[in-house]
Amino acid sequence: MGRLVSTEGLTEEQVEILKVVRQFVEKEIIPVATELEHKDEYPTEIVEGLKELGIFGLMIPEEYGGLGESLLTYALVVEEIARGWMSVSGVINTHFIVAYMLIQHGTEEQKQKYLPKMATGEVRGAFSMSEPSLGSDVSAISTKATKLDDGSYEITGQKMWLTNGGSSTLVAVLVKTDEGSDSVYKNMTTFLVEKEPGFGETAQGITVPGKIEKMGYKGIDTTEMIIEKHKISADQILGGTPGQGFYQMMDGVEVGRVNVGARAVGIANRAFELGIAYAQQRETFGKPIAQHQAILFRLAEMATKVEAAHTMVVRAARLKDSGKRMDVEAGMAKMLASEYCNEVVEASFRIHGGYGYSKEYEIERLYREAAFMLIGEGTSDIQKMIIGRNLLKDYKL
């Protein structure tokens, strides 16, 4: 079978990494993905395989035991993994964001403490901003850290939508403090909260009730986290200085948007593969439906959208790797990729006809997974707001 996304412009090492990951996806993920997804079963063996490949340390610098690869390499790897099963790419997404935040903002002591173990997957990361009463409005968080007389802090609040909430052992948690500034965005602090994996009370004052039942994005443990008077050292403030949490989190979310864009490309690519294969096998009126003009046009549009979304994700990743600001490009890539993903998946679903509605066919799973891409790391409306505001600055009269 041909391949839409090419390796043009990549280094030999990048090409080799992608080749190994694609082989892993073909052998270890695609054959079991639908079964595990329908059971809502955590992909333990797949995760162990990713550990062995070094994927958990892909972007962690070599000095801390990682592979020291670029955001571009990571995004391309995510495309491959999401092509197999989007939930698996979610397992490494929040882990990667926490590692990235540590690399960019952590103290040297924090880097030495966590990054080597994160590179091997021994320490698994999750990050937490959202709460039950808020979504996109991060400034409205109510979880609070109160400074105690001995210099430590006590955190109380309730967090929502933690990816890897059960399996993680290190959670970057955004809270409000009394330190920082009068600005609501400067009185937030990110704490590195340690806990045991699993559900129930996982640390003193920290409870992870259980998995949240979802329409799609199954297998992965999406949870809430209840924090009740959890005492934590000031050493666990990311970067060591209170009041920087919002900006640290936004930096992490920016690269997370590249990840979600890459996931959307992976899903769309797989939907296209399934659609064009089925169109050549299914016959109506004496010939394969791929030979009917309506289907042929649909396939052409699908392939073009996959290529366009991939190109946008690559551009955003390259900009970030070059050290340039890329909030607009990340927003554009995430918005375009997620919207096109849904359109390509629906087109493939229509090509499958009635069989696409059957759980025996893979496209049924992709149809449910694609919807999450419209929400993860900010809705399309949020991306438009980010893009629009920056455009007004750039084109101010």
PDB file of N, CA, C and O in Angstrom, residues 280-341:
ATOM      1  N   GLN A 280     -11.796  -0.162  -3.129  1.00  0.00           N
ATOM      2  CA  GLN A 280     -11.304  -1.026  -4.209  1.00  0.00           C
ATOM      3  C   GLN A 280     -11.811  -2.466  -4.076  1.00  0.00           C
ATOM      4  O   GLN A 280     -11.740  -3.246  -5.033  1.00  0.00           O
ATOM      5  N   GLN A 281     -12.318  -2.814  -2.886  1.00  0.00           N
ATOM      6  CA  GLN A 281     -12.820  -4.171  -2.644  1.00  0.00           C
ATOM      7  C   GLN A 281     -14.335  -4.270  -2.842  1.00  0.00           C
ATOM      8  O   GLN A 281     -14.842  -5.274  -3.344  1.00  0.00           O
ATOM      9  N   ARG A 282     -15.044  -3.240  -2.468  1.00  0.00           N
ATOM     10  CA  ARG A 282     -16.501  -3.233  -2.531  1.00  0.00           C
ATOM     11  C   ARG A 282     -16.970  -2.931  -3.954  1.00  0.00           C
ATOM     12  O   ARG A 282     -16.513  -1.952  -4.566  1.00  0.00           O
ATOM     13  N   GLU A 283     -17.881  -3.727  -4.477  1.00  0.00           N
ATOM     14  CA  GLU A 283     -18.383  -3.518  -5.836  1.00  0.00           C
ATOM     15  C   GLU A 283     -19.868  -3.165  -5.835  1.00  0.00           C
ATOM     16  O   GLU A 283     -20.652  -3.709  -5.048  1.00  0.00           O
ATOM     17  N   THR A 284     -20.225  -2.244  -6.703  1.00  0.00           N
ATOM     18  CA  THR A 284     -21.632  -1.941  -6.978  1.00  0.00           C
ATOM     19  C   THR A 284     -21.786  -1.708  -8.470  1.00  0.00           C
ATOM     20  O   THR A 284     -20.874  -1.189  -9.126  1.00  0.00           O
ATOM     21  N   PHE A 285     -22.895  -2.125  -8.995  1.00  0.00           N
ATOM     22  CA  PHE A 285     -23.191  -1.953 -10.429  1.00  0.00           C
ATOM     23  C   PHE A 285     -22.061  -2.496 -11.301  1.00  0.00           C
ATOM     24  O   PHE A 285     -21.692  -1.926 -12.327  1.00  0.00           O
ATOM     25  N   GLY A 286     -21.479  -3.621 -10.842  1.00  0.00           N
ATOM     26  CA  GLY A 286     -20.516  -4.345 -11.656  1.00  0.00           C
ATOM     27  C   GLY A 286     -19.085  -3.845 -11.621  1.00  0.00           C
ATOM     28  O   GLY A 286     -18.250  -4.319 -12.411  1.00  0.00           O
ATOM     29  N   LYS A 287     -18.776  -2.914 -10.739  1.00  0.00           N
ATOM     30  CA  LYS A 287     -17.379  -2.447 -10.657  1.00  0.00           C
ATOM     31  C   LYS A 287     -17.085  -1.933  -9.249  1.00  0.00           C
ATOM     32  O   LYS A 287     -18.007  -1.572  -8.504  1.00  0.00           O
ATOM     33  N   PRO A 288     -15.776  -1.899  -8.864  1.00  0.00           N
ATOM     34  CA  PRO A 288     -15.414  -1.384  -7.536  1.00  0.00           C
ATOM     35  C   PRO A 288     -15.921   0.043  -7.373  1.00  0.00           C
ATOM     36  O   PRO A 288     -15.890   0.845  -8.322  1.00  0.00           O
ATOM     37  N   ILE A 289     -16.381   0.370  -6.168  1.00  0.00           N
ATOM     38  CA  ILE A 289     -16.944   1.709  -5.961  1.00  0.00           C
ATOM     39  C   ILE A 289     -15.887   2.799  -6.130  1.00  0.00           C
ATOM     40  O   ILE A 289     -16.228   3.963  -6.365  1.00  0.00           O
ATOM     41  N   ALA A 290     -14.607   2.455  -6.049  1.00  0.00           N
ATOM     42  CA  ALA A 290     -13.541   3.433  -6.278  1.00  0.00           C
ATOM     43  C   ALA A 290     -13.571   3.984  -7.699  1.00  0.00           C
ATOM     44  O   ALA A 290     -13.026   5.059  -7.965  1.00  0.00           O
ATOM     45  N   GLN A 291     -14.196   3.248  -8.606  1.00  0.00           N
ATOM     46  CA  GLN A 291     -14.260   3.698  -9.996  1.00  0.00           C
ATOM     47  C   GLN A 291     -15.451   4.609 -10.274  1.00  0.00           C
ATOM     48  O   GLN A 291     -15.579   5.155 -11.363  1.00  0.00           O
ATOM     49  N   HIS A 292     -16.312   4.770  -9.267  1.00  0.00           N
ATOM     50  CA  HIS A 292     -17.407   5.722  -9.402  1.00  0.00           C
ATOM     51  C   HIS A 292     -16.873   7.114  -9.093  1.00  0.00           C
ATOM     52  O   HIS A 292     -16.141   7.319  -8.116  1.00  0.00           O
ATOM     53  N   GLN A 293     -17.226   8.084  -9.890  1.00  0.00           N
ATOM     54  CA  GLN A 293     -16.640   9.415  -9.764  1.00  0.00           C
ATOM     55  C   GLN A 293     -16.852  10.032  -8.378  1.00  0.00           C
ATOM     56  O   GLN A 293     -15.956  10.673  -7.829  1.00  0.00           O
ATOM     57  N   ALA A 294     -18.020   9.821  -7.799  1.00  0.00           N
ATOM     58  CA  ALA A 294     -18.309  10.399  -6.490  1.00  0.00           C
ATOM     59  C   ALA A 294     -17.320   9.910  -5.438  1.00  0.00           C
ATOM     60  O   ALA A 294     -16.838  10.691  -4.599  1.00  0.00           O
ATOM     61  N   ILE A 295     -17.017   8.610  -5.457  1.00  0.00           N
ATOM     62  CA  ILE A 295     -16.072   8.043  -4.499  1.00  0.00           C
ATOM     63  C   ILE A 295     -14.645   8.489  -4.823  1.00  0.00           C
ATOM     64  O   ILE A 295     -13.847   8.818  -3.936  1.00  0.00           O
ATOM     65  N   LEU A 296     -14.316   8.530  -6.104  1.00  0.00           N
ATOM     66  CA  LEU A 296     -12.975   8.947  -6.527  1.00  0.00           C
ATOM     67  C   LEU A 296     -12.685  10.375  -6.064  1.00  0.00           C
ATOM     68  O   LEU A 296     -11.590  10.665  -5.555  1.00  0.00           O
ATOM     69  N   PHE A 297     -13.668  11.268  -6.223  1.00  0.00           N
ATOM     70  CA  PHE A 297     -13.500  12.653  -5.779  1.00  0.00           C
ATOM     71  C   PHE A 297     -13.339  12.717  -4.259  1.00  0.00           C
ATOM     72  O   PHE A 297     -12.549  13.504  -3.738  1.00  0.00           O
ATOM     73  N   ARG A 298     -14.109  11.902  -3.578  1.00  0.00           N
ATOM     74  CA  ARG A 298     -14.038  11.889  -2.110  1.00  0.00           C
ATOM     75  C   ARG A 298     -12.646  11.442  -1.644  1.00  0.00           C
ATOM     76  O   ARG A 298     -12.070  12.026  -0.721  1.00  0.00           O
ATOM     77  N   LEU A 299     -12.101  10.427  -2.287  1.00  0.00           N
ATOM     78  CA  LEU A 299     -10.756   9.949  -1.929  1.00  0.00           C
ATOM     79  C   LEU A 299      -9.709  11.032  -2.194  1.00  0.00           C
ATOM     80  O   LEU A 299      -8.776  11.213  -1.401  1.00  0.00           O
ATOM     81  N   ALA A 300      -9.856  11.737  -3.285  1.00  0.00           N
ATOM     82  CA  ALA A 300      -8.905  12.806  -3.619  1.00  0.00           C
ATOM     83  C   ALA A 300      -8.929  13.907  -2.556  1.00  0.00           C
ATOM     84  O   ALA A 300      -7.879  14.414  -2.141  1.00  0.00           O
ATOM     85  N   GLU A 301     -10.124  14.280  -2.125  1.00  0.00           N
ATOM     86  CA  GLU A 301     -10.252  15.314  -1.092  1.00  0.00           C
ATOM     87  C   GLU A 301      -9.670  14.831   0.233  1.00  0.00           C
ATOM     88  O   GLU A 301      -8.999  15.601   0.938  1.00  0.00           O
ATOM     89  N   MET A 302      -9.896  13.574   0.579  1.00  0.00           N
ATOM     90  CA  MET A 302      -9.380  13.017   1.825  1.00  0.00           C
ATOM     91  C   MET A 302      -7.854  13.072   1.842  1.00  0.00           C
ATOM     92  O   MET A 302      -7.241  13.523   2.822  1.00  0.00           O
ATOM     93  N   ALA A 303      -7.232  12.609   0.768  1.00  0.00           N
ATOM     94  CA  ALA A 303      -5.773  12.575   0.704  1.00  0.00           C
ATOM     95  C   ALA A 303      -5.189  13.981   0.796  1.00  0.00           C
ATOM     96  O   ALA A 303      -4.174  14.211   1.475  1.00  0.00           O
ATOM     97  N   THR A 304      -5.819  14.928   0.131  1.00  0.00           N
ATOM     98  CA  THR A 304      -5.342  16.314   0.154  1.00  0.00           C
ATOM     99  C   THR A 304      -5.408  16.895   1.556  1.00  0.00           C
ATOM    100  O   THR A 304      -4.491  17.603   2.010  1.00  0.00           O
ATOM    101  N   LYS A 305      -6.483  16.595   2.276  1.00  0.00           N
ATOM    102  CA  LYS A 305      -6.633  17.106   3.646  1.00  0.00           C
ATOM    103  C   LYS A 305      -5.599  16.493   4.598  1.00  0.00           C
ATOM    104  O   LYS A 305      -5.075  17.188   5.467  1.00  0.00           O
ATOM    105  N   VAL A 306      -5.298  15.225   4.431  1.00  0.00           N
ATOM    106  CA  VAL A 306      -4.271  14.595   5.265  1.00  0.00           C
ATOM    107  C   VAL A 306      -2.925  15.263   5.027  1.00  0.00           C
ATOM    108  O   VAL A 306      -2.195  15.598   5.971  1.00  0.00           O
ATOM    109  N   GLU A 307      -2.592  15.473   3.763  1.00  0.00           N
ATOM    110  CA  GLU A 307      -1.315  16.105   3.423  1.00  0.00           C
ATOM    111  C   GLU A 307      -1.242  17.530   3.961  1.00  0.00           C
ATOM    112  O   GLU A 307      -0.208  17.965   4.489  1.00  0.00           O
ATOM    113  N   ALA A 308      -2.323  18.290   3.822  1.00  0.00           N
ATOM    114  CA  ALA A 308      -2.340  19.673   4.288  1.00  0.00           C
ATOM    115  C   ALA A 308      -2.166  19.749   5.805  1.00  0.00           C
ATOM    116  O   ALA A 308      -1.395  20.575   6.314  1.00  0.00           O
ATOM    117  N   ALA A 309      -2.874  18.896   6.531  1.00  0.00           N
ATOM    118  CA  ALA A 309      -2.776  18.893   7.984  1.00  0.00           C
ATOM    119  C   ALA A 309      -1.370  18.497   8.430  1.00  0.00           C
ATOM    120  O   ALA A 309      -0.788  19.114   9.335  1.00  0.00           O
ATOM    121  N   HIS A 310      -0.818  17.486   7.794  1.00  0.00           N
ATOM    122  CA  HIS A 310       0.551  17.047   8.106  1.00  0.00           C
ATOM    123  C   HIS A 310       1.551  18.183   7.895  1.00  0.00           C
ATOM    124  O   HIS A 310       2.430  18.422   8.735  1.00  0.00           O
ATOM    125  N   THR A 311       1.409  18.898   6.808  1.00  0.00           N
ATOM    126  CA  THR A 311       2.321  19.994   6.493  1.00  0.00           C
ATOM    127  C   THR A 311       2.260  21.088   7.546  1.00  0.00           C
ATOM    128  O   THR A 311       3.293  21.636   7.959  1.00  0.00           O
ATOM    129  N   MET A 312       1.062  21.407   8.022  1.00  0.00           N
ATOM    130  CA  MET A 312       0.898  22.433   9.051  1.00  0.00           C
ATOM    131  C   MET A 312       1.536  22.003  10.368  1.00  0.00           C
ATOM    132  O   MET A 312       2.182  22.803  11.055  1.00  0.00           O
ATOM    133  N   VAL A 313       1.362  20.736  10.740  1.00  0.00           N
ATOM    134  CA  VAL A 313       1.952  20.226  11.976  1.00  0.00           C
ATOM    135  C   VAL A 313       3.476  20.262  11.893  1.00  0.00           C
ATOM    136  O   VAL A 313       4.155  20.671  12.838  1.00  0.00           O
ATOM    137  N   VAL A 314       4.017  19.847  10.767  1.00  0.00           N
ATOM    138  CA  VAL A 314       5.472  19.864  10.567  1.00  0.00           C
ATOM    139  C   VAL A 314       6.017  21.283  10.667  1.00  0.00           C
ATOM    140  O   VAL A 314       7.052  21.526  11.308  1.00  0.00           O
ATOM    141  N   ARG A 315       5.320  22.235  10.069  1.00  0.00           N
ATOM    142  CA  ARG A 315       5.786  23.627  10.116  1.00  0.00           C
ATOM    143  C   ARG A 315       5.811  24.148  11.548  1.00  0.00           C
ATOM    144  O   ARG A 315       6.778  24.809  11.964  1.00  0.00           O
ATOM    145  N   ALA A 316       4.768  23.886  12.311  1.00  0.00           N
ATOM    146  CA  ALA A 316       4.720  24.344  13.699  1.00  0.00           C
ATOM    147  C   ALA A 316       5.837  23.712  14.521  1.00  0.00           C
ATOM    148  O   ALA A 316       6.489  24.387  15.331  1.00  0.00           O
ATOM    149  N   ALA A 317       6.079  22.426  14.321  1.00  0.00           N
ATOM    150  CA  ALA A 317       7.138  21.735  15.051  1.00  0.00           C
ATOM    151  C   ALA A 317       8.511  22.288  14.690  1.00  0.00           C
ATOM    152  O   ALA A 317       9.365  22.489  15.568  1.00  0.00           O
ATOM    153  N   ARG A 318       8.730  22.535  13.420  1.00  0.00           N
ATOM    154  CA  ARG A 318      10.027  23.082  12.989  1.00  0.00           C
ATOM    155  C   ARG A 318      10.262  24.470  13.599  1.00  0.00           C
ATOM    156  O   ARG A 318      11.380  24.804  14.004  1.00  0.00           O
ATOM    157  N   LEU A 319       9.223  25.289  13.667  1.00  0.00           N
ATOM    158  CA  LEU A 319       9.356  26.613  14.268  1.00  0.00           C
ATOM    159  C   LEU A 319       9.744  26.519  15.739  1.00  0.00           C
ATOM    160  O   LEU A 319      10.613  27.242  16.218  1.00  0.00           O
ATOM    161  N   LYS A 320       9.075  25.627  16.472  1.00  0.00           N
ATOM    162  CA  LYS A 320       9.392  25.443  17.894  1.00  0.00           C
ATOM    163  C   LYS A 320      10.818  24.949  18.061  1.00  0.00           C
ATOM    164  O   LYS A 320      11.550  25.405  18.954  1.00  0.00           O
ATOM    165  N   ASP A 321      11.236  24.038  17.214  1.00  0.00           N
ATOM    166  CA  ASP A 321      12.607  23.518  17.284  1.00  0.00           C
ATOM    167  C   ASP A 321      13.646  24.604  17.019  1.00  0.00           C
ATOM    168  O   ASP A 321      14.767  24.542  17.537  1.00  0.00           O
ATOM    169  N   SER A 322      13.276  25.596  16.224  1.00  0.00           N
ATOM    170  CA  SER A 322      14.215  26.671  15.904  1.00  0.00           C
ATOM    171  C   SER A 322      14.278  27.728  17.006  1.00  0.00           C
ATOM    172  O   SER A 322      15.062  28.670  16.918  1.00  0.00           O
ATOM    173  N   GLY A 323      13.432  27.562  18.039  1.00  0.00           N
ATOM    174  CA  GLY A 323      13.435  28.500  19.159  1.00  0.00           C
ATOM    175  C   GLY A 323      12.510  29.678  18.975  1.00  0.00           C
ATOM    176  O   GLY A 323      12.473  30.591  19.802  1.00  0.00           O
ATOM    177  N   LYS A 324      11.730  29.681  17.894  1.00  0.00           N
ATOM    178  CA  LYS A 324      10.827  30.789  17.630  1.00  0.00           C
ATOM    179  C   LYS A 324       9.473  30.567  18.286  1.00  0.00           C
ATOM    180  O   LYS A 324       9.063  29.435  18.528  1.00  0.00           O
ATOM    181  N   ARG A 325       8.794  31.661  18.571  1.00  0.00           N
ATOM    182  CA  ARG A 325       7.447  31.580  19.115  1.00  0.00           C
ATOM    183  C   ARG A 325       6.520  31.016  18.044  1.00  0.00           C
ATOM    184  O   ARG A 325       6.621  31.411  16.868  1.00  0.00           O
ATOM    185  N   MET A 326       5.610  30.119  18.448  1.00  0.00           N
ATOM    186  CA  MET A 326       4.766  29.490  17.429  1.00  0.00           C
ATOM    187  C   MET A 326       3.349  29.246  17.934  1.00  0.00           C
ATOM    188  O   MET A 326       2.704  28.284  17.560  1.00  0.00           O
ATOM    189  N   ASP A 327       2.855  30.161  18.793  1.00  0.00           N
ATOM    190  CA  ASP A 327       1.504  29.970  19.302  1.00  0.00           C
ATOM    191  C   ASP A 327       0.458  30.043  18.190  1.00  0.00           C
ATOM    192  O   ASP A 327      -0.507  29.269  18.183  1.00  0.00           O
ATOM    193  N   VAL A 328       0.661  30.950  17.225  1.00  0.00           N
ATOM    194  CA  VAL A 328      -0.271  31.051  16.107  1.00  0.00           C
ATOM    195  C   VAL A 328      -0.194  29.804  15.236  1.00  0.00           C
ATOM    196  O   VAL A 328      -1.218  29.210  14.876  1.00  0.00           O
ATOM    197  N   GLU A 329       1.039  29.409  14.902  1.00  0.00           N
ATOM    198  CA  GLU A 329       1.220  28.236  14.040  1.00  0.00           C
ATOM    199  C   GLU A 329       0.726  26.960  14.707  1.00  0.00           C
ATOM    200  O   GLU A 329       0.133  26.096  14.048  1.00  0.00           O
ATOM    201  N   ALA A 330       0.957  26.828  16.018  1.00  0.00           N
ATOM    202  CA  ALA A 330       0.466  25.651  16.748  1.00  0.00           C
ATOM    203  C   ALA A 330      -1.055  25.639  16.756  1.00  0.00           C
ATOM    204  O   ALA A 330      -1.682  24.594  16.580  1.00  0.00           O
ATOM    205  N   GLY A 331      -1.656  26.820  16.967  1.00  0.00           N
ATOM    206  CA  GLY A 331      -3.114  26.911  16.951  1.00  0.00           C
ATOM    207  C   GLY A 331      -3.693  26.588  15.583  1.00  0.00           C
ATOM    208  O   GLY A 331      -4.692  25.878  15.476  1.00  0.00           O
ATOM    209  N   MET A 332      -3.051  27.114  14.532  1.00  0.00           N
ATOM    210  CA  MET A 332      -3.499  26.821  13.171  1.00  0.00           C
ATOM    211  C   MET A 332      -3.391  25.335  12.861  1.00  0.00           C
ATOM    212  O   MET A 332      -4.306  24.726  12.293  1.00  0.00           O
ATOM    213  N   ALA A 333      -2.257  24.743  13.235  1.00  0.00           N
ATOM    214  CA  ALA A 333      -2.031  23.319  12.955  1.00  0.00           C
ATOM    215  C   ALA A 333      -3.028  22.451  13.694  1.00  0.00           C
ATOM    216  O   ALA A 333      -3.609  21.522  13.110  1.00  0.00           O
ATOM    217  N   LYS A 334      -3.248  22.772  14.959  1.00  0.00           N
ATOM    218  CA  LYS A 334      -4.178  21.970  15.758  1.00  0.00           C
ATOM    219  C   LYS A 334      -5.602  22.099  15.226  1.00  0.00           C
ATOM    220  O   LYS A 334      -6.325  21.113  15.093  1.00  0.00           O
ATOM    221  N   MET A 335      -6.007  23.324  14.913  1.00  0.00           N
ATOM    222  CA  MET A 335      -7.366  23.555  14.415  1.00  0.00           C
ATOM    223  C   MET A 335      -7.581  22.852  13.075  1.00  0.00           C
ATOM    224  O   MET A 335      -8.560  22.111  12.902  1.00  0.00           O
ATOM    225  N   LEU A 336      -6.680  23.087  12.136  1.00  0.00           N
ATOM    226  CA  LEU A 336      -6.838  22.503  10.810  1.00  0.00           C
ATOM    227  C   LEU A 336      -6.801  20.980  10.861  1.00  0.00           C
ATOM    228  O   LEU A 336      -7.638  20.306  10.258  1.00  0.00           O
ATOM    229  N   ALA A 337      -5.825  20.442  11.599  1.00  0.00           N
ATOM    230  CA  ALA A 337      -5.675  18.985  11.652  1.00  0.00           C
ATOM    231  C   ALA A 337      -6.885  18.325  12.293  1.00  0.00           C
ATOM    232  O   ALA A 337      -7.363  17.283  11.812  1.00  0.00           O
ATOM    233  N   SER A 338      -7.411  18.905  13.365  1.00  0.00           N
ATOM    234  CA  SER A 338      -8.555  18.287  14.048  1.00  0.00           C
ATOM    235  C   SER A 338      -9.821  18.371  13.205  1.00  0.00           C
ATOM    236  O   SER A 338     -10.599  17.412  13.136  1.00  0.00           O
ATOM    237  N   GLU A 339     -10.039  19.513  12.544  1.00  0.00           N
ATOM    238  CA  GLU A 339     -11.223  19.660  11.702  1.00  0.00           C
ATOM    239  C   GLU A 339     -11.134  18.745  10.477  1.00  0.00           C
ATOM    240  O   GLU A 339     -12.103  18.064  10.115  1.00  0.00           O
ATOM    241  N   TYR A 340      -9.962  18.716   9.845  1.00  0.00           N
ATOM    242  CA  TYR A 340      -9.782  17.840   8.685  1.00  0.00           C
ATOM    243  C   TYR A 340      -9.864  16.371   9.089  1.00  0.00           C
ATOM    244  O   TYR A 340     -10.368  15.540   8.320  1.00  0.00           O
ATOM    245  N   CYS A 341      -9.363  16.050  10.269  1.00  0.00           N
ATOM    246  CA  CYS A 341      -9.440  14.666  10.756  1.00  0.00           C
ATOM    247  C   CYS A 341     -10.890  14.202  10.793  1.00  0.00           C
ATOM    248  O   CYS A 341     -11.231  13.120  10.308  1.00  0.00           O
TER     249      CYS A 341
END
